[in-house]
Amino acid sequence: MSRRRYRYVTNEAGEVVPVEVSASYEGHGDASGRVELMLDSHYDGLRATDGTPIDSRAKHREYMRRNNLTTVDDFKETWAKAAERRAQVFTEGGTAADRASRRAAVERAFAQAERSGRR
């Protein structure tokens, strides 16, 4: 299996074309063959709401760990399960316990409205 390099060509077709690995390509002077990597540049000058500098991934991870915080991507599975559960409640009416719980909540709301004089 041979190794290949690819270069993104920005023509009308948006083609990705293979480029031979050679000395002439390695020293290519135009910018079209270069790859720009974004590393931690989006952390430059970043500070938390309390003023703590979190200008690198390591500092960001440490700040999150130290303050018992998390990001939304940690809840992907939790939210997917909750969405399935909501879909089941909306389509099938949920379980008997769900129905009883909703009925009790509605009864409490009506009783509270009657006590406060609203109807």
mmCIF file of C-alpha atoms in Angstrom:
data_model
loop_
_atom_site.group_PDB
_atom_site.id
_atom_site.type_symbol
_atom_site.label_atom_id
_atom_site.label_comp_id
_atom_site.label_asym_id
_atom_site.label_seq_id
_atom_site.Cartn_x
_atom_site.Cartn_y
_atom_site.Cartn_z
ATOM 1 C CA MET A 1 0.000 0.000 0.000
ATOM 2 C CA SER A 2 1.529 3.284 -1.036
ATOM 3 C CA ARG A 3 1.170 6.523 0.855
ATOM 4 C CA ARG A 4 -0.467 9.427 -0.874
ATOM 5 C CA ARG A 5 -0.860 13.069 -0.090
ATOM 6 C CA TYR A 6 -3.978 14.940 -0.974
ATOM 7 C CA ARG A 7 -4.460 18.594 -1.664
ATOM 8 C CA TYR A 8 -7.812 20.344 -1.730
ATOM 9 C CA VAL A 9 -8.292 22.064 -5.040
ATOM 10 C CA THR A 10 -10.658 25.012 -4.938
ATOM 11 C CA ASN A 11 -11.933 24.905 -8.465
ATOM 12 C CA GLU A 12 -15.548 24.926 -9.655
ATOM 13 C CA ALA A 13 -15.878 21.180 -9.091
ATOM 14 C CA GLY A 14 -14.272 21.296 -5.614
ATOM 15 C CA GLU A 15 -12.194 18.214 -6.394
ATOM 16 C CA VAL A 16 -9.731 16.507 -4.072
ATOM 17 C CA VAL A 17 -6.798 15.375 -6.177
ATOM 18 C CA PRO A 18 -3.820 13.181 -5.225
ATOM 19 C CA VAL A 19 -0.403 14.807 -5.234
ATOM 20 C CA GLU A 20 2.763 12.746 -5.617
ATOM 21 C CA VAL A 21 5.150 12.871 -2.667
ATOM 22 C CA SER A 22 8.243 14.447 -4.110
ATOM 23 C CA ALA A 23 10.897 16.988 -3.283
ATOM 24 C CA SER A 24 9.336 19.459 -5.687
ATOM 25 C CA TYR A 25 6.054 19.378 -3.771
ATOM 26 C CA GLU A 26 7.671 19.568 -0.333
ATOM 27 C CA GLY A 27 9.172 22.947 -1.133
ATOM 28 C CA HIS A 28 6.142 24.254 -3.009
ATOM 29 C CA GLY A 29 6.010 28.023 -2.559
ATOM 30 C CA ASP A 30 2.355 28.880 -3.162
ATOM 31 C CA ALA A 31 -0.176 28.848 -0.319
ATOM 32 C CA SER A 32 -2.679 26.632 -2.138
ATOM 33 C CA GLY A 33 -0.825 23.454 -1.175
ATOM 34 C CA ARG A 34 -0.385 24.311 2.498
ATOM 35 C CA VAL A 35 -2.525 23.035 5.284
ATOM 36 C CA GLU A 36 -3.363 25.410 8.077
ATOM 37 C CA LEU A 37 -3.896 23.759 11.428
ATOM 38 C CA MET A 38 -5.977 25.374 14.118
ATOM 39 C CA LEU A 39 -4.738 24.188 17.425
ATOM 40 C CA ASP A 40 -5.578 26.142 20.559
ATOM 41 C CA SER A 41 -5.886 29.551 18.933
ATOM 42 C CA HIS A 42 -9.545 29.803 19.977
ATOM 43 C CA TYR A 43 -8.355 29.796 23.610
ATOM 44 C CA ASP A 44 -6.195 32.928 23.164
ATOM 45 C CA GLY A 45 -7.080 35.452 25.870
ATOM 46 C CA LEU A 46 -10.032 33.377 27.091
ATOM 47 C CA ARG A 47 -11.097 33.894 30.696
ATOM 48 C CA ALA A 48 -13.788 32.295 32.819
ATOM 49 C CA THR A 49 -16.562 34.453 34.261
ATOM 50 C CA ASP A 50 -14.635 34.707 37.529
ATOM 51 C CA GLY A 51 -11.579 36.065 35.680
ATOM 52 C CA THR A 52 -9.500 32.881 35.755
ATOM 53 C CA PRO A 53 -7.414 32.563 32.567
ATOM 54 C CA ILE A 54 -8.294 29.401 30.622
ATOM 55 C CA ASP A 55 -6.166 30.094 27.571
ATOM 56 C CA SER A 56 -5.258 26.473 26.806
ATOM 57 C CA ARG A 57 -7.026 23.127 26.712
ATOM 58 C CA ALA A 58 -5.161 21.910 29.771
ATOM 59 C CA LYS A 59 -6.156 24.998 31.777
ATOM 60 C CA HIS A 60 -9.732 24.682 30.561
ATOM 61 C CA ARG A 61 -9.944 20.996 31.574
ATOM 62 C CA GLU A 62 -8.364 21.747 34.960
ATOM 63 C CA TYR A 63 -10.752 24.674 35.596
ATOM 64 C CA MET A 64 -13.758 22.515 34.697
ATOM 65 C CA ARG A 65 -12.550 19.674 36.937
ATOM 66 C CA ARG A 66 -11.715 21.981 39.856
ATOM 67 C CA ASN A 67 -15.126 23.690 39.754
ATOM 68 C CA ASN A 68 -17.121 20.500 39.110
ATOM 69 C CA LEU A 69 -18.348 21.755 35.723
ATOM 70 C CA THR A 70 -19.006 19.980 32.455
ATOM 71 C CA THR A 71 -19.812 20.697 28.820
ATOM 72 C CA VAL A 72 -23.001 19.815 26.958
ATOM 73 C CA ASP A 73 -21.384 16.970 25.027
ATOM 74 C CA ASP A 74 -21.230 14.975 28.277
ATOM 75 C CA PHE A 75 -25.040 14.738 28.217
ATOM 76 C CA LYS A 76 -25.576 13.389 24.687
ATOM 77 C CA GLU A 77 -26.687 9.938 25.831
ATOM 78 C CA THR A 78 -28.755 11.304 28.716
ATOM 79 C CA TRP A 79 -30.641 13.650 26.399
ATOM 80 C CA ALA A 80 -31.142 10.940 23.787
ATOM 81 C CA LYS A 81 -32.718 8.639 26.397
ATOM 82 C CA ALA A 82 -34.900 11.497 27.666
ATOM 83 C CA ALA A 83 -36.040 12.237 24.102
ATOM 84 C CA GLU A 84 -37.027 8.601 23.618
ATOM 85 C CA ARG A 85 -38.924 8.691 26.904
ATOM 86 C CA ARG A 86 -40.760 11.905 25.913
ATOM 87 C CA ALA A 87 -41.655 10.422 22.543
ATOM 88 C CA GLN A 88 -43.080 7.364 24.277
ATOM 89 C CA VAL A 89 -45.141 9.515 26.653
ATOM 90 C CA PHE A 90 -46.479 11.670 23.801
ATOM 91 C CA THR A 91 -47.305 8.813 21.439
ATOM 92 C CA GLU A 92 -48.392 6.064 23.832
ATOM 93 C CA GLY A 93 -49.489 8.132 26.797
ATOM 94 C CA GLY A 94 -46.713 6.759 28.961
ATOM 95 C CA THR A 95 -47.144 4.246 31.727
ATOM 96 C CA ALA A 96 -50.002 4.065 34.225
ATOM 97 C CA ALA A 97 -47.795 5.867 36.740
ATOM 98 C CA ASP A 98 -47.241 8.684 34.213
ATOM 99 C CA ARG A 99 -50.968 9.072 33.674
ATOM 100 C CA ALA A 100 -51.669 9.040 37.421
ATOM 101 C CA SER A 101 -48.959 11.614 38.023
ATOM 102 C CA ARG A 102 -50.343 13.935 35.328
ATOM 103 C CA ARG A 103 -53.880 13.534 36.674
ATOM 104 C CA ALA A 104 -52.732 14.427 40.194
ATOM 105 C CA ALA A 105 -50.858 17.488 38.886
ATOM 106 C CA VAL A 106 -53.951 18.703 37.025
ATOM 107 C CA GLU A 107 -56.138 18.145 40.103
ATOM 108 C CA ARG A 108 -53.680 20.145 42.261
ATOM 109 C CA ALA A 109 -53.648 22.979 39.717
ATOM 110 C CA PHE A 110 -57.481 23.137 39.657
ATOM 111 C CA ALA A 111 -57.685 23.056 43.464
ATOM 112 C CA GLN A 112 -55.111 25.834 43.763
ATOM 113 C CA ALA A 113 -56.952 27.931 41.166
ATOM 114 C CA GLU A 114 -60.241 27.491 43.079
ATOM 115 C CA ARG A 115 -58.596 28.480 46.373
ATOM 116 C CA SER A 116 -57.162 31.650 44.845
ATOM 117 C CA GLY A 117 -60.461 32.588 43.241
ATOM 118 C CA ARG A 118 -59.298 32.126 39.652
ATOM 119 C CA ARG A 119 -61.351 30.108 37.222
#
